[in-house]
Coordinates of N, CA and C in Angstrom, one line a residue:
M18 N 0.8 -1.2 0.0 CA 0.0 0.0 0.0 C 0.9 1.3 0.0
G19 N 1.9 1.2 0.9 CA 2.8 2.4 1.0 C 3.6 2.6 -0.3
R20 N 3.9 1.5 -1.0 CA 4.7 1.6 -2.3 C 3.8 2.2 -3.4
V21 N 2.5 1.8 -3.3 CA 1.6 2.3 -4.3 C 1.4 3.8 -4.1
D22 N 1.3 4.3 -2.9 CA 1.1 5.7 -2.6 C 2.4 6.4 -3.0
Y23 N 3.5 5.8 -2.8 CA 4.8 6.4 -3.2 C 4.9 6.6 -4.7
L24 N 4.5 5.6 -5.4 CA 4.5 5.6 -6.9 C 3.5 6.7 -7.4
A25 N 2.4 6.7 -6.7 CA 1.4 7.7 -7.2 C 1.9 9.1 -6.9
M26 N 2.6 9.3 -5.8 CA 3.1 10.6 -5.5 C 4.2 11.0 -6.5
K27 N 5.0 10.1 -6.9 CA 6.1 10.3 -7.9 C 5.5 10.7 -9.2
T28 N 4.4 10.0 -9.6 CA 3.7 10.2 -10.8 C 3.1 11.6 -10.8
E29 N 2.5 12.0 -9.7 CA 1.9 13.4 -9.6 C 3.0 14.4 -9.7
E30 N 4.2 14.2 -9.1 CA 5.3 15.2 -9.1 C 5.8 15.3 -10.5
K31 N 5.9 14.2 -11.2 CA 6.4 14.2 -12.6 C 5.4 15.0 -13.5
T32 N 4.1 14.7 -13.3 CA 3.1 15.4 -14.0 C 3.1 16.9 -13.8
A33 N 3.2 17.3 -12.5 CA 3.3 18.7 -12.2 C 4.5 19.3 -12.8
A34 N 5.7 18.6 -12.7 CA 6.9 19.2 -13.3 C 6.7 19.3 -14.8
S35 N 6.1 18.3 -15.4 CA 5.9 18.4 -16.9 C 5.0 19.6 -17.2
L36 N 3.9 19.8 -16.4 CA 3.0 20.9 -16.7 C 3.7 22.3 -16.5
I37 N 4.6 22.3 -15.5 CA 5.4 23.6 -15.3 C 6.3 23.8 -16.4
N38 N 7.0 22.8 -16.9 CA 7.9 22.9 -18.0 C 7.2 23.3 -19.3
S39 N 6.0 22.7 -19.5 CA 5.2 23.1 -20.6 C 4.8 24.5 -20.6
D40 N 4.3 25.0 -19.4 CA 3.9 26.4 -19.3 C 5.1 27.3 -19.5
L41 N 6.3 27.0 -19.0 CA 7.5 27.8 -19.2 C 7.9 27.9 -20.6
N42 N 7.7 26.7 -21.3 CA 8.1 26.7 -22.8 C 7.1 27.6 -23.5
E43 N 5.8 27.5 -23.2 CA 4.8 28.4 -23.8 C 5.1 29.9 -23.5
F44 N 5.5 30.1 -22.3 CA 5.8 31.5 -21.9 C 7.0 32.1 -22.7
V45 N 8.0 31.2 -22.8 CA 9.2 31.6 -23.6 C 8.9 31.8 -25.1
D46 N 8.0 30.9 -25.6 CA 7.6 31.1 -27.0 C 6.8 32.4 -27.2
A47 N 5.9 32.7 -26.3 CA 5.1 33.9 -26.4 C 6.0 35.1 -26.2
A48 N 7.0 35.1 -25.4 CA 7.9 36.2 -25.2 C 8.7 36.4 -26.5
K49 N 9.2 35.3 -27.1 CA 9.9 35.5 -28.3 C 9.1 36.1 -29.4
K50 N 7.8 35.6 -29.5 CA 6.9 36.1 -30.5 C 6.6 37.6 -30.3
L51 N 6.5 38.0 -29.0 CA 6.2 39.4 -28.7 C 7.4 40.3 -29.1
V52 N 8.6 39.8 -28.8 CA 9.8 40.6 -29.2 C 9.9 40.7 -30.7
K53 N 9.6 39.6 -31.4 CA 9.7 39.6 -32.8 C 8.7 40.6 -33.4
D54 N 7.4 40.5 -32.9 CA 6.4 41.4 -33.4 C 6.7 42.9 -33.1
A55 N 7.2 43.1 -31.9 CA 7.6 44.5 -31.5 C 8.7 45.0 -32.4
T56 N 9.7 44.1 -32.7 CA 10.8 44.6 -33.6 C 10.3 44.9 -35.0
M57 N 9.3 44.0 -35.4 CA 8.8 44.2 -36.8 C 8.0 45.6 -36.8
L58 N 7.2 45.8 -35.8 CA 6.4 47.0 -35.8 C 7.3 48.2 -35.6
G59 N 8.3 48.1 -34.8 CA 9.3 49.2 -34.7 C 10.0 49.5 -36.0
G60 N 10.3 48.4 -36.8 CA 10.9 48.6 -38.1 C 10.0 49.3 -39.1
L61 N 8.7 48.9 -39.0 CA 7.7 49.5 -39.9 C 7.5 50.9 -39.5
S62 N 7.4 51.2 -38.2 CA 7.2 52.6 -37.8 C 8.4 53.5 -38.2
F63 N 9.6 52.9 -38.1 CA 10.8 53.7 -38.5 C 10.7 53.9 -40.0
G64 N 10.4 52.9 -40.8 CA 10.3 53.0 -42.2 C 9.3 54.0 -42.7
T65 N 8.1 54.0 -42.0 CA 7.1 54.9 -42.4 C 7.5 56.4 -42.1
S66 N 8.1 56.6 -40.9 CA 8.6 57.9 -40.5 C 9.6 58.4 -41.4
F67 N 10.6 57.5 -41.8 CA 11.6 57.9 -42.7 C 11.1 58.3 -44.1
L68 N 10.2 57.5 -44.6 CA 9.6 57.8 -45.9 C 8.8 59.1 -45.9
Q69 N 8.1 59.3 -44.7 CA 7.3 60.6 -44.6 C 8.2 61.8 -44.7
W70 N 9.3 61.7 -43.9 CA 10.3 62.8 -44.0 C 10.9 63.0 -45.4
A71 N 11.2 61.9 -46.0 CA 11.8 62.0 -47.4 C 10.8 62.6 -48.4
A72 N 9.5 62.2 -48.2 CA 8.5 62.7 -49.1 C 8.3 64.2 -48.9
S73 N 8.2 64.6 -47.7 CA 8.0 66.1 -47.4 C 9.2 66.9 -47.9
I74 N 10.4 66.4 -47.6 CA 11.6 67.1 -48.1 C 11.7 67.2 -49.6
S75 N 11.3 66.1 -50.3 CA 11.3 66.1 -51.7 C 10.2 67.0 -52.3
A76 N 9.1 67.1 -51.7 CA 8.0 68.0 -52.1 C 8.5 69.5 -51.9
I77 N 9.1 69.8 -50.8 CA 9.6 71.1 -50.6 C 10.7 71.5 -51.6
Y78 N 11.6 70.5 -51.8 CA 12.7 70.7 -52.8 C 12.1 71.0 -54.2
L79 N 11.1 70.3 -54.6 CA 10.5 70.5 -55.9 C 9.7 71.8 -55.9
L80 N 9.2 72.2 -54.8 CA 8.5 73.5 -54.7 C 9.4 74.7 -54.9
I81 N 10.6 74.6 -54.3 CA 11.5 75.8 -54.3 C 12.5 75.7 -55.4
L82 N 12.5 74.6 -56.2 CA 13.6 74.5 -57.2 C 13.3 75.5 -58.3
D83 N 14.2 76.4 -58.5 CA 14.0 77.5 -59.5 C 14.4 77.1 -60.9
R84 N 15.1 76.0 -61.1 CA 15.5 75.6 -62.4 C 14.8 74.4 -63.0
T85 N 13.7 74.1 -62.3 CA 13.0 72.9 -62.8 C 12.4 73.2 -64.2
N86 N 12.1 72.1 -64.9 CA 11.5 72.3 -66.3 C 10.0 72.6 -66.2
W87 N 9.4 72.3 -65.0 CA 8.0 72.7 -64.9 C 7.9 74.0 -64.1
R88 N 7.7 75.0 -64.7 CA 7.4 76.2 -64.0 C 6.0 76.5 -64.2
T89 N 5.1 75.6 -63.8 CA 3.7 75.8 -63.9 C 3.1 76.0 -62.6
K90 N 2.0 76.8 -62.7 CA 1.2 77.1 -61.4 C 0.6 75.8 -60.9
M91 N 0.2 74.9 -61.8 CA -0.4 73.7 -61.3 C 0.5 72.8 -60.5
L92 N 1.8 72.8 -60.8 CA 2.7 72.0 -60.1 C 2.8 72.5 -58.6
T93 N 3.1 73.8 -58.5 CA 3.2 74.3 -57.1 C 1.9 74.2 -56.3
T94 N 0.8 74.4 -57.0 CA -0.5 74.3 -56.3 C -0.7 72.8 -55.8
L95 N -0.4 71.9 -56.6 CA -0.6 70.5 -56.2 C 0.4 70.0 -55.1
L96 N 1.6 70.7 -55.0 CA 2.5 70.3 -54.0 C 2.1 70.8 -52.6
V97 N 1.3 71.9 -52.6 CA 0.8 72.4 -51.3 C 0.0 71.4 -50.5
P98 N -1.1 70.8 -51.1 CA -1.8 69.8 -50.3 C -0.9 68.6 -50.0
Y99 N 0.0 68.2 -50.9 CA 0.9 67.1 -50.7 C 1.7 67.3 -49.4
I100 N 2.3 68.5 -49.4 CA 3.1 68.8 -48.2 C 2.2 68.8 -46.9
F101 N 1.1 69.4 -47.1 CA 0.1 69.4 -45.9 C -0.2 68.0 -45.4
L102 N -0.4 67.1 -46.3 CA -0.7 65.7 -45.9 C 0.4 64.8 -45.5
T103 N 1.6 65.2 -45.8 CA 2.8 64.4 -45.5 C 3.8 65.0 -44.5
L104 N 3.5 66.3 -44.1 CA 4.4 66.9 -43.2 C 4.5 66.2 -41.9
P105 N 5.7 65.9 -41.4 CA 5.9 65.2 -40.1 C 5.2 65.9 -39.0
Y106 N 4.7 65.1 -38.0 CA 3.9 65.7 -36.9 C 4.6 66.8 -36.2
V107 N 5.9 66.7 -35.9 CA 6.6 67.7 -35.2 C 6.5 69.0 -35.9
I108 N 6.8 69.1 -37.1 CA 6.7 70.3 -37.9 C 5.3 70.8 -38.1
F109 N 4.4 69.8 -38.4 CA 3.0 70.2 -38.6 C 2.4 70.8 -37.4
N110 N 2.6 70.3 -36.2 CA 2.0 70.8 -35.0 C 2.7 72.2 -34.6
F111 N 4.0 72.3 -35.0 CA 4.7 73.6 -34.7 C 4.0 74.7 -35.5
F112 N 3.9 74.5 -36.8 CA 3.3 75.6 -37.7 C 1.8 75.7 -37.4
R113 N 1.1 74.7 -36.9 CA -0.3 74.8 -36.6 C -0.6 75.6 -35.3
G114 N 0.5 75.8 -34.6 CA 0.3 76.6 -33.3 C 0.4 78.1 -33.5
D115 N 0.8 78.8 -32.5 CA 0.8 80.2 -32.5 C 1.8 80.8 -33.5
F116 N 2.9 80.0 -33.6 CA 4.0 80.5 -34.6 C 3.4 80.6 -36.0
G117 N 2.7 79.6 -36.4 CA 2.1 79.6 -37.8 C 1.0 80.6 -37.9
K118 N 0.3 80.9 -36.8 CA -0.8 81.9 -36.8 C -0.2 83.3 -37.0
W119 N 0.9 83.5 -36.3 CA 1.5 84.8 -36.5 C 2.0 85.0 -37.9
I120 N 2.6 84.0 -38.5 CA 3.1 84.1 -39.9 C 1.9 84.3 -40.8
A121 N 0.8 83.6 -40.6 CA -0.3 83.8 -41.5 C -0.9 85.2 -41.3
L122 N -1.0 85.7 -40.1 CA -1.5 87.0 -39.9 C -0.6 88.1 -40.6
I123 N 0.7 88.0 -40.4 CA 1.6 89.0 -41.0 C 1.5 88.9 -42.6
S124 N 1.5 87.6 -43.1 CA 1.4 87.5 -44.5 C 0.1 88.1 -45.1
I125 N -1.0 87.8 -44.5 CA -2.3 88.3 -45.0 C -2.3 89.8 -44.9
T126 N -1.8 90.4 -43.8 CA -1.8 91.8 -43.6 C -0.9 92.5 -44.7
I127 N 0.3 92.0 -45.0 CA 1.1 92.5 -46.0 C 0.5 92.4 -47.4
R128 N -0.1 91.2 -47.6 CA -0.8 91.0 -48.9 C -1.9 91.9 -49.2
L129 N -2.7 92.2 -48.1 CA -3.9 93.1 -48.3 C -3.5 94.6 -48.4
F130 N -2.6 95.0 -47.5 CA -2.3 96.5 -47.4 C -1.1 96.9 -48.2
C131 N -0.2 96.0 -48.4 CA 1.1 96.3 -49.1 C 1.4 95.3 -50.2
P132 N 0.5 95.1 -51.2 CA 0.6 94.0 -52.1 C 1.9 94.2 -53.0
K133 N 2.3 95.4 -53.2 CA 3.6 95.6 -54.0 C 4.8 95.1 -53.3
N134 N 4.7 95.1 -51.9 CA 5.9 94.7 -51.1 C 5.9 93.2 -50.8
F135 N 4.8 92.5 -51.3 CA 4.7 91.0 -51.1 C 5.3 90.3 -52.3
P136 N 6.4 89.6 -52.2 CA 7.0 89.0 -53.3 C 6.2 87.8 -53.8
D137 N 6.2 87.6 -55.1 CA 5.5 86.5 -55.7 C 5.9 85.1 -55.2
W138 N 7.2 84.9 -54.9 CA 7.7 83.6 -54.5 C 7.2 83.3 -53.1
L139 N 6.6 84.2 -52.3 CA 6.1 83.9 -51.0 C 4.7 83.5 -51.0
E140 N 4.0 83.6 -52.1 CA 2.5 83.3 -52.1 C 2.2 81.9 -51.8
I141 N 3.0 81.0 -52.4 CA 2.7 79.5 -52.1 C 3.1 79.1 -50.7
P142 N 4.3 79.5 -50.2 CA 4.5 79.2 -48.8 C 3.5 79.8 -47.8
A143 N 3.1 81.1 -48.1 CA 2.1 81.7 -47.2 C 0.8 80.9 -47.3
A144 N 0.4 80.5 -48.5 CA -0.8 79.7 -48.6 C -0.7 78.4 -47.9
L145 N 0.5 77.7 -47.9 CA 0.7 76.5 -47.1 C 0.5 76.7 -45.6
I146 N 1.1 77.8 -45.1 CA 1.0 78.1 -43.7 C -0.4 78.4 -43.3
L147 N -1.1 79.1 -44.2 CA -2.5 79.4 -43.9 C -3.4 78.2 -43.9
L148 N -3.1 77.2 -44.8 CA -3.8 76.0 -44.8 C -3.5 75.2 -43.6
L149 N -2.3 75.2 -43.1 CA -1.9 74.5 -41.9 C -2.7 75.0 -40.7
V150 N -2.9 76.3 -40.7 CA -3.5 77.0 -39.5 C -5.0 76.8 -39.5
V151 N -5.6 77.0 -40.6 CA -7.1 77.0 -40.7 C -7.8 75.6 -40.9
A152 N -7.0 74.6 -41.3 CA -7.6 73.3 -41.6 C -8.3 72.8 -40.4
P153 N -9.6 72.3 -40.6 CA -10.3 71.7 -39.4 C -9.7 70.4 -39.0
S154 N -10.1 70.0 -37.8 CA -9.5 68.8 -37.2 C -9.8 67.6 -38.0
L155 N -10.9 67.5 -38.7 CA -11.3 66.4 -39.6 C -10.2 66.2 -40.6
V156 N -9.7 67.3 -41.2 CA -8.7 67.2 -42.3 C -7.3 67.1 -41.7
A157 N -7.1 67.9 -40.7 CA -5.7 67.9 -40.1 C -5.4 66.6 -39.3
G158 N -6.4 65.9 -38.8 CA -6.2 64.7 -38.0 C -6.6 63.5 -38.7
T159 N -7.9 63.3 -39.0 CA -8.4 62.1 -39.5 C -7.9 61.8 -40.9
V160 N -8.0 62.7 -41.8 CA -7.6 62.5 -43.2 C -6.1 62.3 -43.3
R161 N -5.4 63.1 -42.6 CA -3.9 62.9 -42.6 C -3.4 61.6 -42.2
E162 N -4.1 61.0 -41.2 CA -3.7 59.8 -40.5 C -4.3 58.5 -41.2
S163 N -5.1 58.7 -42.2 CA -5.8 57.6 -42.8 C -5.3 57.3 -44.2
W164 N -5.8 56.2 -44.8 CA -5.4 55.9 -46.1 C -6.0 56.9 -47.1
V165 N -7.0 57.7 -46.8 CA -7.5 58.7 -47.7 C -6.5 59.7 -48.0
G166 N -5.8 60.2 -47.0 CA -4.7 61.2 -47.2 C -3.6 60.6 -48.1
A167 N -3.3 59.3 -47.8 CA -2.2 58.7 -48.6 C -2.7 58.5 -50.1
A168 N -4.0 58.2 -50.3 CA -4.5 58.1 -51.6 C -4.5 59.4 -52.4
I169 N -4.8 60.5 -51.7 CA -4.7 61.8 -52.3 C -3.3 62.1 -52.7
C170 N -2.3 61.8 -51.8 CA -0.9 62.0 -52.1 C -0.5 61.2 -53.3
L171 N -1.0 59.9 -53.4 CA -0.6 59.1 -54.5 C -1.1 59.6 -55.8
I172 N -2.4 60.1 -55.8 CA -2.9 60.7 -57.1 C -2.1 61.9 -57.5
I173 N -1.7 62.8 -56.5 CA -0.9 63.9 -56.9 C 0.4 63.5 -57.4
A174 N 1.1 62.6 -56.8 CA 2.4 62.1 -57.2 C 2.3 61.5 -58.6
C175 N 1.3 60.7 -58.8 CA 1.2 60.1 -60.2 C 1.0 61.1 -61.3
Y176 N 0.2 62.1 -61.0 CA -0.1 63.1 -62.0 C 1.2 63.9 -62.2
L177 N 1.9 64.3 -61.2 CA 3.2 65.0 -61.4 C 4.2 64.2 -62.1
F178 N 4.3 62.9 -61.8 CA 5.2 62.1 -62.5 C 4.8 62.0 -64.0
H179 N 3.6 61.9 -64.3 CA 3.1 61.8 -65.7 C 3.5 63.1 -66.4
E180 N 3.2 64.3 -65.8 CA 3.5 65.6 -66.4 C 5.0 65.8 -66.6
H181 N 5.8 65.2 -65.6 CA 7.2 65.4 -65.7 C 7.8 64.6 -66.9
I182 N 7.3 63.3 -67.1 CA 7.7 62.5 -68.2 C 7.3 63.2 -69.5
K183 N 6.0 63.7 -69.5 CA 5.5 64.3 -70.7 C 6.3 65.6 -71.1
A184 N 6.6 66.4 -70.1 CA 7.4 67.6 -70.3 C 8.8 67.3 -70.8
S185 N 9.4 66.1 -70.4 CA 10.7 65.7 -70.8 C 10.8 64.9 -72.1
D186 N 9.6 64.7 -72.7 CA 9.6 64.0 -73.9 C 10.1 62.5 -73.8
G187 N 9.7 61.9 -72.7 CA 10.0 60.5 -72.5 C 10.8 60.3 -71.2
F188 N 10.7 59.0 -70.8 CA 11.3 58.6 -69.5 C 12.8 58.7 -69.6
R189 N 13.4 58.4 -70.7 CA 14.9 58.5 -70.8 C 15.4 59.9 -70.7
N190 N 14.7 60.8 -71.4 CA 15.1 62.2 -71.3 C 14.9 62.7 -69.8
A191 N 14.0 62.2 -69.1 CA 13.8 62.6 -67.7 C 15.0 62.3 -66.9
L192 N 15.7 61.3 -67.3 CA 16.9 60.8 -66.5 C 18.2 61.4 -67.1
T193 N 18.2 62.0 -68.3 CA 19.4 62.5 -68.9 C 19.5 64.0 -69.0
Q194 N 18.3 64.6 -69.1 CA 18.3 66.1 -69.3 C 18.8 66.8 -68.1
K195 N 19.3 68.0 -68.3 CA 19.7 68.8 -67.2 C 18.7 69.0 -66.1
H196 N 19.0 68.7 -64.9 CA 18.1 68.7 -63.8 C 16.9 67.7 -63.9
G197 N 16.9 66.9 -64.9 CA 15.8 65.9 -65.1 C 16.0 64.8 -64.0
L198 N 17.2 64.4 -63.8 CA 17.4 63.3 -62.8 C 17.0 63.7 -61.4
S199 N 17.4 64.9 -61.0 CA 17.0 65.3 -59.7 C 15.5 65.4 -59.5
N200 N 14.8 65.9 -60.5 CA 13.4 66.0 -60.5 C 12.7 64.7 -60.4
T201 N 13.3 63.7 -61.2 CA 12.7 62.4 -61.3 C 12.9 61.7 -59.9
I202 N 14.0 61.8 -59.3 CA 14.3 61.2 -58.0 C 13.3 61.8 -57.0
G203 N 13.1 63.1 -57.0 CA 12.2 63.8 -56.1 C 10.8 63.3 -56.3
I204 N 10.3 63.1 -57.5 CA 9.0 62.6 -57.7 C 8.8 61.2 -57.3
V205 N 9.8 60.4 -57.6 CA 9.8 59.0 -57.1 C 9.6 58.9 -55.6
A206 N 10.3 59.8 -54.9 CA 10.2 59.9 -53.5 C 8.8 60.2 -53.1
L207 N 8.1 61.1 -53.9 CA 6.7 61.4 -53.6 C 5.8 60.2 -53.8
L208 N 6.2 59.3 -54.7 CA 5.3 58.1 -54.9 C 5.5 57.0 -53.8
V209 N 6.7 56.9 -53.3 CA 7.0 55.7 -52.4 C 6.2 55.8 -51.1
Y210 N 6.2 57.0 -50.5 CA 5.5 57.1 -49.2 C 4.0 56.7 -49.2
P211 N 3.2 57.3 -50.2 CA 1.8 56.9 -50.2 C 1.6 55.4 -50.5
V212 N 2.4 54.9 -51.4 CA 2.3 53.4 -51.7 C 2.5 52.6 -50.5
W213 N 3.6 52.9 -49.8 CA 3.9 52.2 -48.5 C 2.8 52.3 -47.5
T214 N 2.3 53.5 -47.3 CA 1.2 53.7 -46.3 C -0.1 53.0 -46.7
I215 N -0.5 53.1 -48.0 CA -1.7 52.4 -48.4 C -1.5 50.9 -48.3
F216 N -0.4 50.3 -48.6 CA -0.1 48.9 -48.6 C -0.3 48.4 -47.2
F217 N 0.3 49.1 -46.2 CA 0.3 48.6 -44.8 C -1.1 48.9 -44.1
N218 N -1.8 49.8 -44.7 CA -3.2 50.1 -44.2 C -4.1 49.0 -44.6
I219 N -3.9 48.5 -45.8 CA -4.8 47.4 -46.4 C -4.4 46.0 -45.8
F220 N -3.1 45.7 -45.8 CA -2.7 44.4 -45.4 C -2.1 44.4 -44.0

């Protein structure tokens, strides 16, 4: 009888030890999966942030480039909403605050009362600052952070890319003409960020 109880106790200890080991293994596997997922999400977050900065810088570069082959009003007008939708949060919130309000107030005052002293090259930047300041929260928050904003950016980038190729008389000329390569690289950067954002919003 005593031996049977002893064997039963040993069996229970082995079962308990087995359950503990199984739980520990599951915990280790879950921890590994958590670390892997966190690393992946961190990488995606870094990639998205990097591409957002690259897209904004490229749009600003194309906006102020004085030797570009496109000196059209349509180009600069389309880049304004693109910059608005892709501007990194730090810069966006900074210009959306009191600093941007002061710039908008001064720009509007000069434009209204001293139009001759208001240079033409400041009209588009002033319009961008004004858009940043007056945009409602639905546009400044919801649209910017959703796939809708990325889709608008993609449409703008595709149109600008098409116009650039058309103005350069072909894709090869866009890569070989003077300043064509820099413009092409800038527009490709405009395309990458919205494609990346839409892809990861869908999948």
